[in-house]
PDB file of C-alpha atoms in Angstrom:
ATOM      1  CA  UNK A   2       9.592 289.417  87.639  1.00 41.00           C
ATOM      2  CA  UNK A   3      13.213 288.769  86.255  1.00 45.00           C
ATOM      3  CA  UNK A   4      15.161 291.328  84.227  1.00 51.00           C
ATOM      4  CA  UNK A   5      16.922 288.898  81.517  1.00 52.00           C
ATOM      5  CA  UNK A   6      20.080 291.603  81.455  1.00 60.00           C
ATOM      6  CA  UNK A   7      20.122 290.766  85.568  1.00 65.00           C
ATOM      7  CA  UNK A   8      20.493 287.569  85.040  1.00 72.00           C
ATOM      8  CA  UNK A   9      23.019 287.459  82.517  1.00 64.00           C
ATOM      9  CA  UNK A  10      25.569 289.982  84.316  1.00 64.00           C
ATOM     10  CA  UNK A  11      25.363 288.104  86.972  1.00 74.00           C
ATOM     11  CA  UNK A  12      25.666 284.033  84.950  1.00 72.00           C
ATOM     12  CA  UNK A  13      28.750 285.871  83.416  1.00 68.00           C
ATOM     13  CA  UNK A  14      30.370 287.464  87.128  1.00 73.00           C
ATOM     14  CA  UNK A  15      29.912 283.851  88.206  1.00 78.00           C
ATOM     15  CA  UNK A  16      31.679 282.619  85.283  1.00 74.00           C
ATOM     16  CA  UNK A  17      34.447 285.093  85.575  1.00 73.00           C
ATOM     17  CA  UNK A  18      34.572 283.819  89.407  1.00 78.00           C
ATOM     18  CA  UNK A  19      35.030 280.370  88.076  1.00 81.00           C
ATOM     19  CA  UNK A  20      38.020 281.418  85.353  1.00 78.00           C
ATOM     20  CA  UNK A  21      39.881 283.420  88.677  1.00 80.00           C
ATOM     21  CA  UNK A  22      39.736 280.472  91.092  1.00 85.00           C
ATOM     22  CA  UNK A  23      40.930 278.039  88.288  1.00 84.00           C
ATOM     23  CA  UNK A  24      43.689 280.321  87.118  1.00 81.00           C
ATOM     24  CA  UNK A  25      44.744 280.955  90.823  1.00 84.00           C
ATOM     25  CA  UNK A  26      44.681 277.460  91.081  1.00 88.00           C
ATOM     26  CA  UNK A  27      46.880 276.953  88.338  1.00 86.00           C
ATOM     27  CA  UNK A  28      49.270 279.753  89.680  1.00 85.00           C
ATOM     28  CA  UNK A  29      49.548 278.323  93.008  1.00 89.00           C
ATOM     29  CA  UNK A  30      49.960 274.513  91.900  1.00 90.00           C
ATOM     30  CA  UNK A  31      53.037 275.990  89.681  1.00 87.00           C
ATOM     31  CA  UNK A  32      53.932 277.697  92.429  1.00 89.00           C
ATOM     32  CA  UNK A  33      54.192 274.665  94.852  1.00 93.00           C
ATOM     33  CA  UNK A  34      55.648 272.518  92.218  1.00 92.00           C
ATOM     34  CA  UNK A  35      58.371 275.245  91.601  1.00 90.00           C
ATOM     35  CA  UNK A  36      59.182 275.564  94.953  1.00 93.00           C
ATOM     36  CA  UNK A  37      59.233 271.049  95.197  1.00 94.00           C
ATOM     37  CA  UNK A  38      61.581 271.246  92.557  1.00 92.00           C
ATOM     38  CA  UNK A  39      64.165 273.903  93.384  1.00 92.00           C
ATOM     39  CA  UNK A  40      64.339 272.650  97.435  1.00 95.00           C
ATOM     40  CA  UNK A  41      65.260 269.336  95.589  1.00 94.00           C
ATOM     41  CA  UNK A  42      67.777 270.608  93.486  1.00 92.00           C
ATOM     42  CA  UNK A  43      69.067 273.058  96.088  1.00 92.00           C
ATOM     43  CA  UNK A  44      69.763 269.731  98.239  1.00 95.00           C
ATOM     44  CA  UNK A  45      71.285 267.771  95.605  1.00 92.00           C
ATOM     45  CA  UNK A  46      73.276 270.516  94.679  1.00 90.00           C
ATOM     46  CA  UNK A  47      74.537 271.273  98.616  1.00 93.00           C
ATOM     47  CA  UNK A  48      74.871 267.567  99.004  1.00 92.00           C
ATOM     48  CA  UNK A  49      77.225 267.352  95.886  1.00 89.00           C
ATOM     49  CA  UNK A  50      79.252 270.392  96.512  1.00 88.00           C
ATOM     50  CA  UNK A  51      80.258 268.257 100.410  1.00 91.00           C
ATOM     51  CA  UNK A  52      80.468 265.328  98.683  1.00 91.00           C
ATOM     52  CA  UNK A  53      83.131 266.735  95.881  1.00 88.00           C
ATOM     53  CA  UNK A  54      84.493 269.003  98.336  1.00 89.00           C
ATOM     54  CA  UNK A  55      85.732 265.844 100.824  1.00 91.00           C
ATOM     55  CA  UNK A  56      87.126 264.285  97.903  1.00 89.00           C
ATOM     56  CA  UNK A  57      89.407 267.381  96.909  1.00 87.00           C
ATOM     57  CA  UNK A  58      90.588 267.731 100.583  1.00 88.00           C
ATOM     58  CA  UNK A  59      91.402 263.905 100.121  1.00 89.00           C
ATOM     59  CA  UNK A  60      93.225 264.205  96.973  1.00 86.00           C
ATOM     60  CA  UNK A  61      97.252 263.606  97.716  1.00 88.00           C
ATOM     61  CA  UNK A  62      98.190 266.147  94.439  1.00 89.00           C
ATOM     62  CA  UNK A  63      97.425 268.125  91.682  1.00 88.00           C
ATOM     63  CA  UNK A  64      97.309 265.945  89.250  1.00 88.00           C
ATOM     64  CA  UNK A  65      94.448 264.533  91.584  1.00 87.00           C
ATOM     65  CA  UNK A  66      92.769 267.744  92.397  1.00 87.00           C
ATOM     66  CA  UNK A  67      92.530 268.576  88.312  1.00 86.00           C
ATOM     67  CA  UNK A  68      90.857 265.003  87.890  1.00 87.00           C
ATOM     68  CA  UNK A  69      88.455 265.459  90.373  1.00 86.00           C
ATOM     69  CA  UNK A  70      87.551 268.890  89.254  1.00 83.00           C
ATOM     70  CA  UNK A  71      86.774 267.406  85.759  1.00 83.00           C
ATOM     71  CA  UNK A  72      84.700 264.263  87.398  1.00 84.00           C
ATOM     72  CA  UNK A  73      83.056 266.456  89.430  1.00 82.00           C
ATOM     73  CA  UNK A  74      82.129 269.200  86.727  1.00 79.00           C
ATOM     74  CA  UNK A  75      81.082 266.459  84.419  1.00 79.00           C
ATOM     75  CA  UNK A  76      77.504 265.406  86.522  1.00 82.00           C
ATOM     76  CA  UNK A  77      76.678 268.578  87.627  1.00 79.00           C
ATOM     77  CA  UNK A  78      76.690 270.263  84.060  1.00 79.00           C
ATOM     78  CA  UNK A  79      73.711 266.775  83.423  1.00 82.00           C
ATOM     79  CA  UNK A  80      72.078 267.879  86.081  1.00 86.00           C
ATOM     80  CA  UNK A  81      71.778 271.730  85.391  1.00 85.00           C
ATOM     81  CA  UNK A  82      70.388 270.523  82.038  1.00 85.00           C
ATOM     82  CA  UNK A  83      67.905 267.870  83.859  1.00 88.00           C
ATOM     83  CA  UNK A  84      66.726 270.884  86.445  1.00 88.00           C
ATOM     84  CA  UNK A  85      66.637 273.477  83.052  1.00 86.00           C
ATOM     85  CA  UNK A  86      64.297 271.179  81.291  1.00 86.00           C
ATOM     86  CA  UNK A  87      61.954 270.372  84.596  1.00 89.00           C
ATOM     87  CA  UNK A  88      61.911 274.077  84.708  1.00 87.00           C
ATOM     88  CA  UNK A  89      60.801 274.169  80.751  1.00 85.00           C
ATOM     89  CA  UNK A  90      58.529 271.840  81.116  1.00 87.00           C
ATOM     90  CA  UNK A  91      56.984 273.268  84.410  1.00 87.00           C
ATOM     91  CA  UNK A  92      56.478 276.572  82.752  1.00 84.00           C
ATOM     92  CA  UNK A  93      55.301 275.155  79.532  1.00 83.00           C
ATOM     93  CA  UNK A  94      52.113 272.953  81.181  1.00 86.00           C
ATOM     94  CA  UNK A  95      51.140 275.981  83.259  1.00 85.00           C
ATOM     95  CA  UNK A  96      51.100 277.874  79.899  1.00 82.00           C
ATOM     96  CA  UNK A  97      48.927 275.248  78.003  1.00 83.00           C
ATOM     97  CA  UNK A  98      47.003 275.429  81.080  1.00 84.00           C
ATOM     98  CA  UNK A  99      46.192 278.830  81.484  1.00 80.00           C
ATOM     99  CA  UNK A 100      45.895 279.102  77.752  1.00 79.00           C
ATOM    100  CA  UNK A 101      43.303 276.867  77.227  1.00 81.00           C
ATOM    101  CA  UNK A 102      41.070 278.041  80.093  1.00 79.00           C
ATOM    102  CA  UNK A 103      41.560 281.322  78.846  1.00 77.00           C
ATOM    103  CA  UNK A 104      40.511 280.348  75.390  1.00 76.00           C
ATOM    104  CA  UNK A 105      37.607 278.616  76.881  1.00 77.00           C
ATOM    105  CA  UNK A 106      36.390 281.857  78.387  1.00 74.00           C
ATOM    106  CA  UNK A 107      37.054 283.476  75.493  1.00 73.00           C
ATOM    107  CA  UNK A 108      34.916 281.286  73.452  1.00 73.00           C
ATOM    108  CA  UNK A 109      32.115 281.323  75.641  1.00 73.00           C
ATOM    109  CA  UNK A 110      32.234 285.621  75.608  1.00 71.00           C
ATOM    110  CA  UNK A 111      32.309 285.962  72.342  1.00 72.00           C
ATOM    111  CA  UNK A 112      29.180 283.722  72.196  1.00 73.00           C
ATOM    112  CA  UNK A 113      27.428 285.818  74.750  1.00 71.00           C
ATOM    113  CA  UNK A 114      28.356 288.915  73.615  1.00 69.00           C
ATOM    114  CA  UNK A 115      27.214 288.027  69.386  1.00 70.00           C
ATOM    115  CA  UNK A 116      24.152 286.908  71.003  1.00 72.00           C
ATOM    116  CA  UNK A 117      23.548 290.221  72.821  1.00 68.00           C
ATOM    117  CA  UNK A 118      24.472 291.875  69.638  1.00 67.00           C
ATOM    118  CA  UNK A 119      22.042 290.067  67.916  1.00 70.00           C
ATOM    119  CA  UNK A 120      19.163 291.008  70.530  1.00 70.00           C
ATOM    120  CA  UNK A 121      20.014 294.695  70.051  1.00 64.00           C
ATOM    121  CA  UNK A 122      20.407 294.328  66.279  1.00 66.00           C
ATOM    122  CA  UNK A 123      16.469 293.023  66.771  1.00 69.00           C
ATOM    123  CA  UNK A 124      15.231 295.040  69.334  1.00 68.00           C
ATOM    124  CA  UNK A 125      16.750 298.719  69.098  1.00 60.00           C
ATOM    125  CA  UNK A 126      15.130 301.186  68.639  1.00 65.00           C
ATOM    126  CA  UNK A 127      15.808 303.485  65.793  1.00 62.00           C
ATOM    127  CA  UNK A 128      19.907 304.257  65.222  1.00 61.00           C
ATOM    128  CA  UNK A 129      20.275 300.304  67.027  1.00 61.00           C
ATOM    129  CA  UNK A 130      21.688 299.205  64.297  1.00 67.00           C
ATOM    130  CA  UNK A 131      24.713 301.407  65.092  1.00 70.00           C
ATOM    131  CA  UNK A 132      25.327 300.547  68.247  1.00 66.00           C
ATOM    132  CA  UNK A 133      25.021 296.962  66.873  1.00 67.00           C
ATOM    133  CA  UNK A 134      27.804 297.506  63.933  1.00 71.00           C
ATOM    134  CA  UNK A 135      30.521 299.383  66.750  1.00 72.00           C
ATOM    135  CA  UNK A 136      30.117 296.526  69.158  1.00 68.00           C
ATOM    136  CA  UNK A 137      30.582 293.921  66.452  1.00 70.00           C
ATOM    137  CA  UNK A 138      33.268 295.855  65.355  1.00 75.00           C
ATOM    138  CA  UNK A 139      34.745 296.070  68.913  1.00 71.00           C
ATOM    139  CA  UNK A 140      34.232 291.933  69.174  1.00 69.00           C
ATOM    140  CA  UNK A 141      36.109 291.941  66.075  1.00 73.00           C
ATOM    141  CA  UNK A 142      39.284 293.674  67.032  1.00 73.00           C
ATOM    142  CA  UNK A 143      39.478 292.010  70.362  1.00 69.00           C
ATOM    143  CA  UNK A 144      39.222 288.731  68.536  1.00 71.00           C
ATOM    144  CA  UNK A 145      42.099 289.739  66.670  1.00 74.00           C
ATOM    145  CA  UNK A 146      44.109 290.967  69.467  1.00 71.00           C
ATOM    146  CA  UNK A 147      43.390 287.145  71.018  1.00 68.00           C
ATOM    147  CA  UNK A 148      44.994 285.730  68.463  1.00 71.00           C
ATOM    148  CA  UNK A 149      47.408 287.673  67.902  1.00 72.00           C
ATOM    149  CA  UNK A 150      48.235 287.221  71.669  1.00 68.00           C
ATOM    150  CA  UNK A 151      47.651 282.788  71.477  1.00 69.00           C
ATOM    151  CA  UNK A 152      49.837 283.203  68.332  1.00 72.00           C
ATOM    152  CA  UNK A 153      53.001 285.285  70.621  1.00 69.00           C
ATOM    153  CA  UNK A 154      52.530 283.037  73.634  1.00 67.00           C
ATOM    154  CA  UNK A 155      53.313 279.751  70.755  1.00 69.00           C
ATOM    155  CA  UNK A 156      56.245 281.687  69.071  1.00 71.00           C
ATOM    156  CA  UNK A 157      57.291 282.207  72.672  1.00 67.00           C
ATOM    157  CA  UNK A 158      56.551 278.380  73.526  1.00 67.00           C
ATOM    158  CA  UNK A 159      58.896 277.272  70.404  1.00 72.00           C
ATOM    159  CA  UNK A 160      61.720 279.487  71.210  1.00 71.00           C
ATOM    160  CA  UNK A 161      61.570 278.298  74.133  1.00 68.00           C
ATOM    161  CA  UNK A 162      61.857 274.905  73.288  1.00 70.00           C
ATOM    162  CA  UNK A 163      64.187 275.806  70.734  1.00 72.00           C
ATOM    163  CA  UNK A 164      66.775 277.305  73.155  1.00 68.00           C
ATOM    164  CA  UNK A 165      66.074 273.669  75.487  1.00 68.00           C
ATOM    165  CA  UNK A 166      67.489 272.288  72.271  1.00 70.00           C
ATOM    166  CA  UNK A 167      69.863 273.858  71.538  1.00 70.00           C
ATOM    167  CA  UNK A 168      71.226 273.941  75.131  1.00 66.00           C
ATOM    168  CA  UNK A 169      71.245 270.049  75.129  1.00 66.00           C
ATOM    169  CA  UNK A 170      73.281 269.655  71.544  1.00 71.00           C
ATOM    170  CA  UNK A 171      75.666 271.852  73.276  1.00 65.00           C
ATOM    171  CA  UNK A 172      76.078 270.229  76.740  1.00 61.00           C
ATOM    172  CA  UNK A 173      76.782 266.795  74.795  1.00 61.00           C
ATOM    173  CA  UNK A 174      80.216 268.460  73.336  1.00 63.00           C
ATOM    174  CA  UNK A 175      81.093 270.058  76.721  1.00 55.00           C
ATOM    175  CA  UNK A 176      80.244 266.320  78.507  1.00 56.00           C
ATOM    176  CA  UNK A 177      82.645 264.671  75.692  1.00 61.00           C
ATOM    177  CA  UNK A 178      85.723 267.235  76.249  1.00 59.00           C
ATOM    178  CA  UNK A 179      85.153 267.168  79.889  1.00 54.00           C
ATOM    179  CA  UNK A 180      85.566 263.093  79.738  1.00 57.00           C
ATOM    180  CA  UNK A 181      88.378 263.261  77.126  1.00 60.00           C
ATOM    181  CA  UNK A 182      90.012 266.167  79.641  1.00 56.00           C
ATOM    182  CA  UNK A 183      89.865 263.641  82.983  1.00 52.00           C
ATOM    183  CA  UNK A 184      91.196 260.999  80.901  1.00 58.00           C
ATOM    184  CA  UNK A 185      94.144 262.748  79.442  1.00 61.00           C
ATOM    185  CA  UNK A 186      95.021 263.908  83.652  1.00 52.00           C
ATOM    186  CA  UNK A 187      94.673 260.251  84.450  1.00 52.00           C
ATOM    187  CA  UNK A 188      97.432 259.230  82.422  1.00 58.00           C
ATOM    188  CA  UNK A 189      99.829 261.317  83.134  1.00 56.00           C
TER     189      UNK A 189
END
């Protein structure tokens, strides 16, 4: 004989299960793909620094030194803006990610939990009804606190993106300056 409240504790412990291992998945491919990318920049970035620094030791005099420092600053402020957005974007897809799993989850509990309201609503004894109306009640407010939380984690997402933007319209001053500067120390 098979208690049907058995076996739906323990369908929706082996869902939860599921939602862990794919979140921890999530956090761990982020993780590794974090890691990828900041060993890679951390190279580039020690590789550049010899690289400039052997051409300022070679440079005969100041006027040589200043036009390096400009060429040199010039790529490296690109590629802070290239490793910011792989960053961004990083982030971002683990967000979409763990937001739509979680939505999915949520979405399948609210299901199971109106249904089980709905068996109680049918099957209570006297004064049922009430615990019926407070857990529907309950299902109600934490519906509203889940979108109230989706709708932060978007307003989040834009700023987000927003600042990226904002970041890039300002680099592309800094990059024309910083060309106009090495050209002005070249002719004198």
């Amino acid at each position: 004989m098979s208690n049907p409240n058995f076996e739906q504790l323990t369908a929706a412990q082996k869902a939860n299960a599921e939602v862990m291992t794919t979140l921890l998945r999530t956090a761990f491919d982020g993780v590794e793909r974090l890691t990828a990318l900041n060993m890679a920049a951390s190279r580039e970035f020690f590789n550049n620094t010899m690289a400039g620094t052997q051409q300022l030791l070679s440079a005969k005099d100041a006027n040589a030194v200043a036009k390096l420092n400009t060429e040199l600053a010039q790529p490296n402020a690109a590629k802070w803006m290239d490793y910011s957005r792989s960053v961004y974007e990083l982030v971002a897809e683990m967000q979409k990610e763990v937001t739509s799993v979680m939505e999915a989850q949520y979405g399948s509990f609210t299901k199971n939990i109106n249904s089980a309201v709905e068996k109680a609503k049918t099957s209570a004894p006297v004064g049922g009804d009430v615990f019926a109306a407070t857990m529907q009640s309950m299902l109600n407010a934490s519906t509203k606190a889940f979108d109230n939380m989706t709708g932060m984690a978007k307003q989040l997402s834009d700023i987000a993106e927003a600042n990226m933007s904002a970041a890039g319209k300002a680099a592309a001053p800094a990059k024309t300056s910083a060309t106009a500067a090495a050209r002005k120390s070249a002719a004198k």
